Structure formats: C-alpha cells, structure tokens
Tab-separated table of N, CA and C in Angstrom:
chain	number	residue	atom	x	y	z
I	1	MET	N	67.882	115.695	52.629
I	1	MET	CA	68.649	116.139	54.045
I	1	MET	C	68.682	117.840	54.649
I	2	ASN	N	67.871	118.102	54.986
I	2	ASN	CA	68.294	119.707	55.754
I	2	ASN	C	70.095	119.552	55.798
I	3	ASN	N	70.593	119.373	56.737
I	3	ASN	CA	72.308	118.578	57.668
I	3	ASN	C	72.462	118.434	56.518
I	4	SER	N	73.245	120.125	56.331
I	4	SER	CA	74.874	120.459	56.178
I	4	SER	C	75.521	119.471	55.741
I	5	LYS	N	75.694	119.124	57.075
I	5	LYS	CA	76.646	117.741	57.717
I	5	LYS	C	76.663	116.534	56.461
I	6	LEU	N	75.676	116.456	57.009
I	6	LEU	CA	74.774	114.736	56.296
I	6	LEU	C	75.483	115.227	54.744
I	7	ASN	N	75.051	116.000	54.574
I	7	ASN	CA	74.796	116.319	52.974
I	7	ASN	C	76.406	116.225	52.402
I	8	LEU	N	77.325	116.911	53.117
I	8	LEU	CA	78.586	116.808	52.949
I	8	LEU	C	79.160	115.838	52.711
I	9	LEU	N	78.824	113.963	53.628
I	9	LEU	CA	79.192	113.159	53.968
I	9	LEU	C	78.716	112.657	52.831
I	10	LYS	N	77.209	112.902	52.282
I	10	LYS	CA	76.507	111.922	51.302
I	10	LYS	C	77.007	112.438	49.986
I	11	LYS	N	77.831	113.598	49.926
I	11	LYS	CA	79.149	114.276	48.212
I	11	LYS	C	80.286	113.409	48.226
I	12	LEU	N	79.745	112.901	49.801
I	12	LEU	CA	81.933	112.445	49.559
I	12	LEU	C	81.124	110.959	49.608
I	13	GLN	N	80.293	110.363	49.707
I	13	GLN	CA	80.079	109.075	49.953
I	13	GLN	C	80.837	108.452	51.266
I	14	TRP	N	80.111	109.008	52.265
I	14	TRP	CA	81.069	108.251	53.663
I	14	TRP	C	79.668	108.562	53.964
I	15	LEU	N	78.509	108.665	53.850
I	15	LEU	CA	76.815	108.865	54.730
I	15	LEU	C	77.087	106.846	54.559
I	16	ASP	N	77.231	106.136	56.160
I	16	ASP	CA	76.803	105.046	55.590
I	16	ASP	C	75.944	104.616	57.335
I	17	TRP	N	75.271	103.687	57.257
I	17	TRP	CA	74.810	103.508	59.000
I	17	TRP	C	75.791	103.200	59.811
I	18	GLY	N	76.971	103.085	59.871
I	18	GLY	CA	78.393	103.659	61.031
I	18	GLY	C	78.401	105.586	61.130
I	19	THR	N	78.161	105.849	59.998
I	19	THR	CA	78.429	108.002	60.233
I	19	THR	C	76.581	108.006	61.228
I	20	LEU	N	75.586	106.474	60.905
I	20	LEU	CA	74.208	107.779	60.467
I	20	LEU	C	74.270	107.261	62.747
I	21	CYS	N	74.977	106.145	63.515
I	21	CYS	CA	75.277	105.414	64.600
I	21	CYS	C	75.818	106.481	65.138
I	22	ILE	N	77.326	106.643	64.835
I	22	ILE	CA	77.935	107.752	65.464
I	22	ILE	C	77.114	109.031	66.373
I	23	GLY	N	76.267	109.411	64.773
I	23	GLY	CA	76.296	111.075	64.838
I	23	GLY	C	75.090	110.228	66.222
I	24	VAL	N	74.735	109.785	65.667
I	24	VAL	CA	73.553	109.089	67.233
I	24	VAL	C	73.826	109.612	67.665
I	25	LYS	N	74.591	108.936	68.145
I	25	LYS	CA	75.681	108.996	69.784
I	25	LYS	C	75.811	109.983	70.224
I	26	GLY	N	76.164	111.399	69.600
I	26	GLY	CA	76.199	112.248	69.986
I	26	GLY	C	78.020	112.441	69.675
I	27	LEU	N	78.446	113.638	68.899
I	27	LEU	CA	79.491	114.495	68.655
I	27	LEU	C	79.907	115.282	68.421
I	28	PRO	N	80.184	115.978	68.089
I	28	PRO	CA	80.647	118.093	69.497
I	28	PRO	C	79.896	118.671	67.698
I	29	GLY	N	78.946	119.207	67.803
I	29	GLY	CA	77.960	120.274	66.318
I	29	GLY	C	77.411	119.286	65.584
I	30	VAL	N	76.247	118.154	65.814
I	30	VAL	CA	76.144	116.826	65.033
I	30	VAL	C	75.496	116.695	65.474
I	31	SER	N	73.718	117.015	64.691
I	31	SER	CA	73.069	116.395	65.343
I	31	SER	C	71.898	115.767	64.295
I	32	ILE	N	71.593	114.519	64.493
I	32	ILE	CA	71.054	113.990	63.353
I	32	ILE	C	69.185	113.682	63.507
I	33	ASP	N	68.587	114.865	62.572
I	33	ASP	CA	67.373	113.940	62.776
I	33	ASP	C	66.547	112.292	61.814
I	34	PRO	N	65.405	112.281	63.304
I	34	PRO	CA	65.115	111.449	62.654
I	34	PRO	C	64.361	111.605	60.658
I	35	ALA	N	64.165	111.863	60.555
I	35	ALA	CA	63.911	112.472	59.058
I	35	ALA	C	64.930	111.911	58.319
I	36	ASP	N	65.824	112.412	58.381
I	36	ASP	CA	67.460	111.801	58.311
I	36	ASP	C	67.701	110.150	57.583
I	37	ILE	N	67.555	109.360	58.910
I	37	ILE	CA	67.427	108.517	59.733
I	37	ILE	C	66.702	107.415	57.556
I	38	SER	N	65.737	107.822	58.391
I	38	SER	CA	64.213	107.699	57.599
I	38	SER	C	64.609	107.367	55.590
I	39	ASP	N	65.010	108.402	55.570
I	39	ASP	CA	64.842	109.182	54.568
I	39	ASP	C	66.551	107.722	53.751
I	40	TYR	N	66.953	107.405	55.098
I	40	TYR	CA	68.626	106.945	54.401
I	40	TYR	C	68.227	105.485	54.327
I	41	ALA	N	67.821	104.980	55.324
I	41	ALA	CA	67.085	103.617	55.752
I	41	ALA	C	65.345	103.225	54.170
I	42	CYS	N	65.947	104.513	53.369
I	42	CYS	CA	64.041	104.127	52.193
I	42	CYS	C	64.909	104.357	51.339
I	43	SER	N	65.932	104.671	51.111
I	43	SER	CA	67.034	104.628	49.718
I	43	SER	C	68.199	103.941	50.199
I	44	ASN	N	67.864	103.030	51.069
I	44	ASN	CA	68.861	101.411	51.619
I	44	ASN	C	67.934	100.700	51.130
I	45	ILE	N	66.630	100.390	51.775
I	45	ILE	CA	65.692	98.639	52.106
I	45	ILE	C	65.543	98.437	50.672
I	46	ASN	N	65.724	98.230	49.113
I	46	ASN	CA	66.216	97.899	47.962
I	46	ASN	C	67.251	97.304	47.562
I	47	GLU	N	68.774	97.612	48.914
I	47	GLU	CA	70.100	96.419	48.246
I	47	GLU	C	69.804	95.815	49.263
I	48	VAL	N	69.155	94.980	50.692
I	48	VAL	CA	68.245	94.474	51.728
I	48	VAL	C	67.113	93.782	51.059
I	49	ASP	N	68.535	91.998	51.355
I	49	ASP	CA	67.535	90.932	50.944
I	49	ASP	C	66.360	90.839	51.891
I	50	GLU	N	64.802	90.640	51.777
I	50	GLU	CA	64.617	90.599	52.059
I	50	GLU	C	63.883	89.667	53.565
I	51	THR	N	64.281	88.487	53.533
I	51	THR	CA	65.015	87.230	53.982
I	51	THR	C	65.907	87.094	55.276
I	52	ASN	N	67.026	88.421	54.020
I	52	ASN	CA	67.882	88.441	56.298
I	52	ASN	C	67.487	89.651	56.643
I	53	ASP	N	67.860	88.296	57.845
I	53	ASP	CA	67.701	89.367	58.712
I	53	ASP	C	67.658	91.200	59.844
I	54	VAL	N	69.119	91.675	58.845
I	54	VAL	CA	69.576	92.915	59.338
I	54	VAL	C	68.281	94.174	58.651
I	55	PHE	N	66.799	93.397	57.846
I	55	PHE	CA	65.741	93.880	57.093
I	55	PHE	C	65.895	94.673	57.618
I	56	ILE	N	64.667	93.874	59.146
I	56	ILE	CA	63.677	94.146	59.927
I	56	ILE	C	64.308	96.245	60.532
I	57	SER	N	65.545	95.724	60.361
I	57	SER	CA	65.936	96.666	61.006
I	57	SER	C	66.203	98.122	60.159
I	58	VAL	N	66.734	97.762	58.894
I	58	VAL	CA	66.200	98.522	57.355
I	58	VAL	C	64.925	99.201	57.755
I	59	ALA	N	64.111	98.334	58.186
I	59	ALA	CA	62.437	98.782	57.910
I	59	ALA	C	62.085	99.341	58.443
I	60	GLU	N	62.426	98.732	60.273
I	60	GLU	CA	62.022	99.972	60.882
I	60	GLU	C	62.601	100.752	61.358
I	61	LEU	N	63.788	101.567	60.096
I	61	LEU	CA	64.835	102.751	60.315
I	61	LEU	C	63.886	104.273	59.043
I	62	ALA	N	63.128	103.178	57.932
I	62	ALA	CA	62.624	103.952	58.154
I	62	ALA	C	61.045	104.332	57.775
I	63	TYR	N	60.986	103.742	58.954
I	63	TYR	CA	60.028	104.562	59.463
I	63	TYR	C	60.250	105.264	61.052
I	64	CYS	N	61.244	105.623	60.677
I	64	CYS	CA	61.799	106.510	61.728
I	64	CYS	C	61.292	108.273	61.739
I	65	ASP	N	60.452	108.436	63.248
I	65	ASP	CA	59.923	109.692	63.412
I	65	ASP	C	60.045	110.200	64.856
I	66	GLU	N	62.112	108.953	65.576
I	66	GLU	CA	61.984	109.933	66.708
I	66	GLU	C	62.801	108.686	66.993
I	67	ILE	N	64.091	109.937	67.996
I	67	ILE	CA	66.388	108.826	67.151
I	67	ILE	C	65.218	108.094	68.875
I	68	SER	N	65.944	106.819	69.637
I	68	SER	CA	65.031	106.472	70.905
I	68	SER	C	65.804	105.187	70.926
I	69	ASP	N	65.816	104.200	72.023
I	69	ASP	CA	67.467	103.707	72.127
I	69	ASP	C	67.240	102.013	71.000
I	70	GLU	N	65.425	102.074	70.583
I	70	GLU	CA	65.501	101.342	69.382
I	70	GLU	C	66.357	101.609	67.926
I	71	THR	N	65.805	102.903	68.437
I	71	THR	CA	67.272	103.180	66.700
I	71	THR	C	68.224	102.641	67.141
I	72	LEU	N	69.436	103.593	67.938
I	72	LEU	CA	70.160	103.516	67.868
I	72	LEU	C	70.410	101.512	67.780
I	73	LYS	N	70.779	100.943	68.663
I	73	LYS	CA	70.046	99.158	68.503
I	73	LYS	C	69.802	99.085	66.429
I	74	HIS	N	69.247	99.342	66.721
I	74	HIS	CA	69.359	98.854	65.376
I	74	HIS	C	70.608	100.067	63.966
I	75	LEU	N	71.053	101.306	64.497
I	75	LEU	CA	71.603	101.328	63.674
I	75	LEU	C	73.016	101.096	64.402
I	76	GLU	N	72.977	100.647	65.608
I	76	GLU	CA	74.385	99.335	65.714
I	76	GLU	C	74.602	98.052	64.945
I	77	ARG	N	73.582	97.550	64.877
I	77	ARG	CA	73.239	96.468	64.074
I	77	ARG	C	73.781	96.697	62.509
I	78	LEU	N	72.913	97.083	62.413
I	78	LEU	CA	73.189	97.793	60.727
I	78	LEU	C	74.628	98.073	60.910
I	79	ALA	N	74.995	98.808	61.286
I	79	ALA	CA	77.164	98.810	61.092
I	79	ALA	C	78.068	97.809	61.471
I	80	GLU	N	77.019	96.672	62.437
I	80	GLU	CA	78.377	95.692	62.317
I	80	GLU	C	78.093	94.618	61.503
I	81	TRP	N	76.776	94.335	60.638
I	81	TRP	CA	76.418	93.890	59.898
I	81	TRP	C	77.769	93.530	58.655
I	82	TYR	N	77.288	95.348	58.573
I	82	TYR	CA	78.106	95.929	57.107
I	82	TYR	C	79.376	95.880	58.025
I	83	ASN	N	79.636	95.793	58.841
I	83	ASN	CA	81.422	95.782	59.782
I	83	ASN	C	82.308	97.338	58.813
I	84	ILE	N	81.148	98.225	60.402
I	84	ILE	CA	81.429	99.617	59.781
I	84	ILE	C	82.898	100.310	61.072
I	85	ASP	N	83.772	100.156	60.488
I	85	ASP	CA	84.858	100.901	60.963
I	85	ASP	C	83.587	102.094	62.206
I	86	ILE	N	83.466	102.168	62.910
I	86	ILE	CA	82.357	103.207	64.119
I	86	ILE	C	84.253	104.751	64.113
I	87	HIS	N	85.312	104.239	64.716
I	87	HIS	CA	85.991	104.782	65.100
I	87	HIS	C	86.434	105.461	63.333
I	88	LEU	N	85.796	105.071	62.333
I	88	LEU	CA	86.364	105.549	60.609
I	88	LEU	C	84.850	106.803	60.560
I	89	SER	N	84.427	106.588	60.988
I	89	SER	CA	82.948	107.555	61.430
I	89	SER	C	82.940	107.415	61.927
I	90	ALA	N	83.922	108.090	62.724
I	90	ALA	CA	84.189	109.819	63.903
I	90	ALA	C	84.305	109.988	63.125
I	91	ARG	N	85.745	109.686	62.468
I	91	ARG	CA	86.813	110.936	62.141
I	91	ARG	C	85.935	111.656	60.265
I	92	LYS	N	85.033	110.610	60.236
I	92	LYS	CA	84.320	111.432	58.908
I	92	LYS	C	83.238	112.886	59.228
I	93	TRP	N	83.340	112.772	60.846
I	93	TRP	CA	82.445	113.356	61.899
I	93	TRP	C	83.153	114.412	62.088
I	94	ARG	N	84.228	114.506	62.052
I	94	ARG	CA	85.295	115.293	62.443
I	94	ARG	C	85.247	116.151	61.326
I	95	LEU	N	86.381	115.444	60.431
I	95	LEU	CA	86.564	116.138	59.103
I	95	LEU	C	85.533	117.467	58.319
I	96	VAL	N	84.020	116.676	57.984
I	96	VAL	CA	83.182	117.255	57.787
I	96	VAL	C	83.096	118.874	58.310
I	97	ALA	N	83.172	117.926	59.911
I	97	ALA	CA	82.464	119.689	60.900
I	97	ALA	C	83.962	120.731	60.360
I	98	PHE	N	84.930	120.140	60.161
I	98	PHE	CA	85.835	120.783	60.388
I	98	PHE	C	85.511	121.592	58.664
I	99	MET	N	85.844	121.022	57.446
I	99	MET	CA	85.220	121.489	56.956
I	99	MET	C	84.091	122.638	56.914
I	100	GLU	N	83.696	122.662	57.335
I	100	GLU	CA	82.097	123.386	57.520
I	100	GLU	C	82.751	125.114	58.362
I	101	LEU	N	83.437	125.067	59.788
I	101	LEU	CA	83.533	125.217	59.765
I	101	LEU	C	84.296	126.223	59.309
I	102	LEU	N	85.607	126.143	58.474
I	102	LEU	CA	86.017	126.799	57.805
I	102	LEU	C	85.322	127.025	56.650
I	103	ASP	N	84.482	127.055	56.354
I	103	ASP	CA	83.554	127.194	55.413
I	103	ASP	C	82.621	128.364	56.576
I	104	ASN	N	82.583	129.002	57.407
I	104	ASN	CA	82.045	129.711	57.757
I	104	ASN	C	82.866	130.517	59.031
I	105	LEU	N	84.463	130.539	59.295
I	105	LEU	CA	85.180	131.041	59.827
I	105	LEU	C	85.131	132.548	59.366
I	106	ASN	N	85.308	132.609	61.687
I	106	ASN	CA	85.296	134.680	61.741
I	106	ASN	C	86.157	135.377	60.823
I	107	ASP	N	85.761	136.074	59.926
I	107	ASP	CA	86.880	137.054	59.775
I	107	ASP	C	87.929	137.432	60.008
I	108	ASP	N	87.938	138.318	61.280
I	108	ASP	CA	88.361	138.903	62.472
I	108	ASP	C	89.835	137.968	62.727
I	109	TYR	N	91.235	137.206	62.128
I	109	TYR	CA	91.678	137.290	62.902
I	109	TYR	C	91.894	136.597	63.658
I	110	ILE	N	92.735	137.323	65.217
I	110	ILE	CA	91.895	136.072	66.054
I	110	ILE	C	90.562	135.536	66.963
I	111	TYR	N	89.533	136.488	66.600
I	111	TYR	CA	88.429	134.507	66.342
I	111	TYR	C	88.496	133.977	65.971
I	112	ALA	N	88.821	134.286	64.562
I	112	ALA	CA	89.494	133.482	63.477
I	112	ALA	C	89.900	131.306	64.482
I	113	LEU	N	91.072	131.878	65.009
I	113	LEU	CA	92.384	131.303	66.002
I	113	LEU	C	91.460	130.654	67.208
I	114	LEU	N	90.922	131.512	67.400
I	114	LEU	CA	89.848	130.779	69.133
I	114	LEU	C	89.444	130.517	68.272
I	115	ASP	N	88.406	130.224	67.577
I	115	ASP	CA	87.137	129.109	66.824
I	115	ASP	C	88.158	128.229	66.536
I	116	LEU	N	88.672	127.563	66.035
I	116	LEU	CA	89.426	126.642	65.276
I	116	LEU	C	90.011	126.167	66.744
I	117	ASN	N	90.726	127.213	67.997
I	117	ASN	CA	90.936	126.165	68.944
I	117	ASN	C	90.350	125.244	69.606
I	118	SER	N	88.705	126.224	69.261
I	118	SER	CA	88.323	126.017	70.216
I	118	SER	C	87.451	124.513	69.546
I	119	PHE	N	87.375	124.606	68.324
I	119	PHE	CA	86.664	123.203	67.696
I	119	PHE	C	87.367	121.802	67.883
I	120	TRP	N	88.996	122.795	68.393
I	120	TRP	CA	89.781	121.349	68.179
I	120	TRP	C	89.896	121.148	69.515
I	121	ASN	N	89.679	122.012	70.504
I	121	ASN	CA	89.243	121.016	72.060
I	121	ASN	C	87.917	120.392	72.458
I	122	GLN	N	87.328	120.711	71.582
I	122	GLN	CA	85.951	119.294	71.164
I	122	GLN	C	86.138	118.487	70.657
I	123	TRP	N	87.249	118.132	69.501
I	123	TRP	CA	87.198	116.914	69.379
I	123	TRP	C	87.827	115.577	69.404
I	124	GLU	N	88.291	114.639	69.482
I	124	GLU	CA	89.587	114.414	69.805
I	124	GLU	C	90.840	113.767	69.272
I	125	GLY	N	91.399	113.766	69.712
I	125	GLY	CA	92.528	113.034	68.162
I	125	GLY	C	94.136	114.282	68.942
I	126	ASN	N	94.605	112.942	68.147
I	126	ASN	CA	96.310	113.587	68.163
I	126	ASN	C	97.235	114.088	67.160
I	127	ASP	N	95.781	114.073	65.974
I	127	ASP	CA	96.731	114.263	65.176
I	127	ASP	C	95.700	115.534	64.601
I	128	THR	N	96.162	115.733	65.038
I	128	THR	CA	95.163	117.195	64.833
I	128	THR	C	96.439	118.551	64.312
I	129	PRO	N	96.719	120.073	63.966
I	129	PRO	CA	96.297	120.478	62.829
I	129	PRO	C	96.961	121.788	64.602
I	130	ASP	N	96.386	121.825	65.581
I	130	ASP	CA	95.635	122.539	66.778
I	130	ASP	C	97.180	123.232	66.677
I	131	VAL	N	97.763	124.167	67.762
I	131	VAL	CA	98.571	124.636	67.497
I	131	VAL	C	97.785	125.723	68.662
I	132	VAL	N	98.873	125.681	69.935
I	132	VAL	CA	98.563	127.027	70.811
I	132	VAL	C	99.441	127.233	71.733
I	133	GLN	N	99.141	128.615	71.607
I	133	GLN	CA	99.978	129.500	71.870
I	133	GLN	C	100.603	129.308	72.850
I	134	GLY	N	101.551	129.437	73.352
I	134	GLY	CA	102.308	128.638	74.431
I	134	GLY	C	102.213	127.060	74.539
I	135	LEU	N	102.033	126.954	74.031
I	135	LEU	CA	101.886	125.107	74.590
I	135	LEU	C	103.466	124.315	73.119
I	136	GLY	N	104.040	124.169	73.362
I	136	GLY	CA	104.776	123.251	72.179
I	136	GLY	C	105.558	124.179	71.551
I	137	ASN	N	105.018	125.292	71.918
I	137	ASN	CA	106.525	127.053	70.520
I	137	ASN	C	106.761	127.919	71.723
I	138	ASP	N	106.980	128.773	71.722
I	138	ASP	CA	107.680	130.291	72.158
I	138	ASP	C	106.759	131.366	71.912
I	139	MET	N	105.797	131.203	71.120
I	139	MET	CA	105.063	132.040	70.046
I	139	MET	C	104.513	133.009	71.949
I	140	ASN	N	105.103	134.365	70.997
I	140	ASN	CA	103.847	135.031	72.913
I	140	ASN	C	102.786	134.679	71.846
I	141	PRO	N	101.486	135.611	73.359
I	141	PRO	CA	100.412	136.430	72.237
I	141	PRO	C	100.066	136.829	71.675
I	142	SER	N	101.205	137.726	70.960
I	142	SER	CA	100.999	138.851	70.227
I	142	SER	C	101.381	138.197	68.743
I	143	GLU	N	102.371	137.435	69.092
I	143	GLU	CA	103.157	137.031	67.845
I	143	GLU	C	101.630	136.099	67.470
I	144	PHE	N	101.157	134.624	68.571
I	144	PHE	CA	99.860	134.109	68.543
I	144	PHE	C	99.112	134.357	67.214
I	145	TYR	N	97.894	135.393	67.702
I	145	TYR	CA	97.088	135.791	67.112
I	145	TYR	C	97.200	137.269	66.293
I	146	SER	N	97.018	136.795	65.246
I	146	SER	CA	97.798	137.533	63.920
I	146	SER	C	98.363	137.239	62.649
I	147	MET	N	97.934	138.173	61.781
I	147	MET	CA	97.124	137.871	60.625
I	147	MET	C	98.296	136.463	59.919
I	148	ASP	N	99.680	137.497	59.990
I	148	ASP	CA	100.103	136.576	59.538
I	148	ASP	C	100.395	134.253	60.267
I	149	ASN	N	99.794	134.325	61.987
I	149	ASN	CA	100.075	132.887	62.747
I	149	ASN	C	98.588	132.348	61.957
I	150	LEU	N	97.702	133.045	61.382
I	150	LEU	CA	96.925	132.573	61.437
I	150	LEU	C	96.873	132.049	59.628
I	151	LYS	N	97.423	132.581	58.536
I	151	LYS	CA	98.140	132.036	57.149
I	151	LYS	C	98.327	131.197	57.452
I	152	GLU	N	99.729	131.058	58.153
I	152	GLU	CA	100.303	129.436	59.026
I	152	GLU	C	99.917	128.837	58.447
I	153	VAL	N	98.360	128.633	60.473
I	153	VAL	CA	97.486	127.472	60.681
I	153	VAL	C	96.744	127.615	59.779
I	154	MET	N	95.983	128.249	58.602
I	154	MET	CA	94.829	127.883	57.526
I	154	MET	C	96.293	126.722	56.401
I	155	LEU	N	97.403	127.953	56.819
I	155	LEU	CA	97.557	125.720	55.914
I	155	LEU	C	97.513	124.991	56.123
I	156	LYS	N	98.188	124.923	57.565
I	156	LYS	CA	98.463	123.603	57.934
I	156	LYS	C	97.188	122.864	58.130
I	157	ASN	N	95.643	123.274	58.721
I	157	ASN	CA	94.592	123.138	58.335
I	157	ASN	C	94.582	122.842	56.963
I	158	LYS	N	94.698	123.075	55.326
I	158	LYS	CA	93.936	122.277	54.988
I	158	LYS	C	95.021	121.647	54.319
I	159	LYS	N	96.540	120.957	54.502
I	159	LYS	CA	97.133	120.504	54.727
I	159	LYS	C	96.781	118.383	54.869
I	160	TRP	N	96.344	118.611	56.264
I	160	TRP	CA	95.189	118.238	57.122
I	160	TRP	C	93.862	117.953	56.222
I	161	ILE	N	93.706	118.529	56.135
I	161	ILE	CA	92.250	118.245	55.301
I	161	ILE	C	92.459	117.628	53.979
I	162	ASP	N	93.340	117.894	53.286
I	162	ASP	CA	94.082	116.531	52.353
I	162	ASP	C	94.227	115.824	52.161
I	163	ASP	N	94.791	115.079	53.733
I	163	ASP	CA	95.331	114.661	54.047
I	163	ASP	C	94.476	113.240	54.869
I	164	GLU	N	93.502	113.865	55.369
I	164	GLU	CA	92.816	113.170	55.890
I	164	GLU	C	91.179	112.405	55.323
I	165	THR	N	91.442	113.401	54.796
I	165	THR	CA	90.418	112.671	53.438
I	165	THR	C	90.931	111.513	52.123
I	166	ASN	N	92.356	111.567	51.794
I	166	ASN	CA	92.953	111.064	51.220
I	166	ASN	C	93.027	109.813	52.923
I	167	ALA	N	93.390	109.462	54.325
I	167	ALA	CA	93.474	108.215	54.611
I	167	ALA	C	92.043	108.080	54.563
I	168	ILE	N	91.198	108.818	54.324
I	168	ILE	CA	89.787	108.083	54.912
I	168	ILE	C	89.203	107.456	53.705
I	169	ASN	N	89.509	107.392	52.257
I	169	ASN	CA	89.005	107.312	51.675
I	169	ASN	C	89.777	106.202	51.093
I	170	ILE	N	91.336	106.311	51.685
I	170	ILE	CA	92.410	105.019	52.088
I	170	ILE	C	91.484	103.446	52.187
I	171	ALA	N	91.144	104.001	53.799
I	171	ALA	CA	91.191	103.082	54.867
I	171	ALA	C	89.144	102.745	54.688
I	172	MET	N	88.248	103.289	53.893
I	172	MET	CA	87.348	103.503	53.122
I	172	MET	C	87.164	101.462	52.616
I	173	LYS	N	88.447	101.838	51.934
I	173	LYS	CA	88.670	100.340	49.967
I	173	LYS	C	88.848	99.263	51.160
I	174	GLN	N	89.648	99.274	52.578
I	174	GLN	CA	90.352	98.610	52.766
I	174	GLN	C	89.427	97.210	53.340
I	175	PRO	N	89.455	95.981	53.642
I	175	PRO	CA	88.763	95.120	53.814
I	175	PRO	C	88.318	94.999	55.259
C-alpha cells in the first residue's frame, strides 16, 4: 500500500472493511486505490469460510481493478456483516488525516494556523480542538496569528490526538 493514510491505519490496526468503505464513499483528502482494496481482500480471504455468503464479496474485491458501485456494495456488505461502525471508521480517517497534516505542517506560524483551521473546516465534528479567531474568544488577529497562539493550539491538538486515539481504541473493544 502506497497510501500513507492507509499505512497508518494499518499500523494502528484500524484498517478494516468499514474504513475502506467510508474511504471509497469519500472524505476530505482521502483516496482509495483499487489495488489497496484488492491487497486488503487478498490478505483477509483465508479468514472467511468459503461456505459463508460474504466469501463471494471478499473474493470479488480481491480482483478489484476499479472503484465502482459494485465495489461499494461489496464493501458495504462486508462492513455490515462484520458489524463495523461506519461513524467510528470516519473518525479513524479524520485522526490519521490530521496526524499526517501535523507531520507536514507549514513552518510559518500564520500558515500553520490557517492550515489547521482549513483542515477542521473540512471535517465534521463538534469535538475538534479548532479555535477560530473571534469565534467564541476575544482574540484580535495579531494575538491569534502569533507563535504563542500556535504553541497553545498545538498543545490542544496533540491532546485531542491522544484522547481521540484512546476513545477509538476503547470503542473498537466494545461489542
């Protein structure tokens, strides 16, 4: 897998049919290559009993060479079969996309703050650490777009990463 976000999902042991399904449906900055689906299906095909109804979906996805409506139907079927929480899958994507953003964050504090705000504007959620100048605070532009504020924002974002990672891991352990 050449996709850095997918590789991170795999490293965190969060890659599953649900993350592939929601990734194919479309999220900001997320792209799934048919080869990624095929690779995942091939690595999981031995875990599915051939007499099981979902075996056909896994086998079909093992030969995935394009993202089609049929591909999406197979992914939805597998996510449903394995009782995967699609909302949790979207949270996984959001977290790895954010981690990737932080790894590549602009060195200039003004652009870094703009990039962080832009990221959070693209992703839904009321649990984000995003702070917008003048919204729920009385910071003027010179206070907001400062190195000191970036440091404060980065602390909040890193805490969010830790909290969200823990929350996802706990949610995954629940039946």
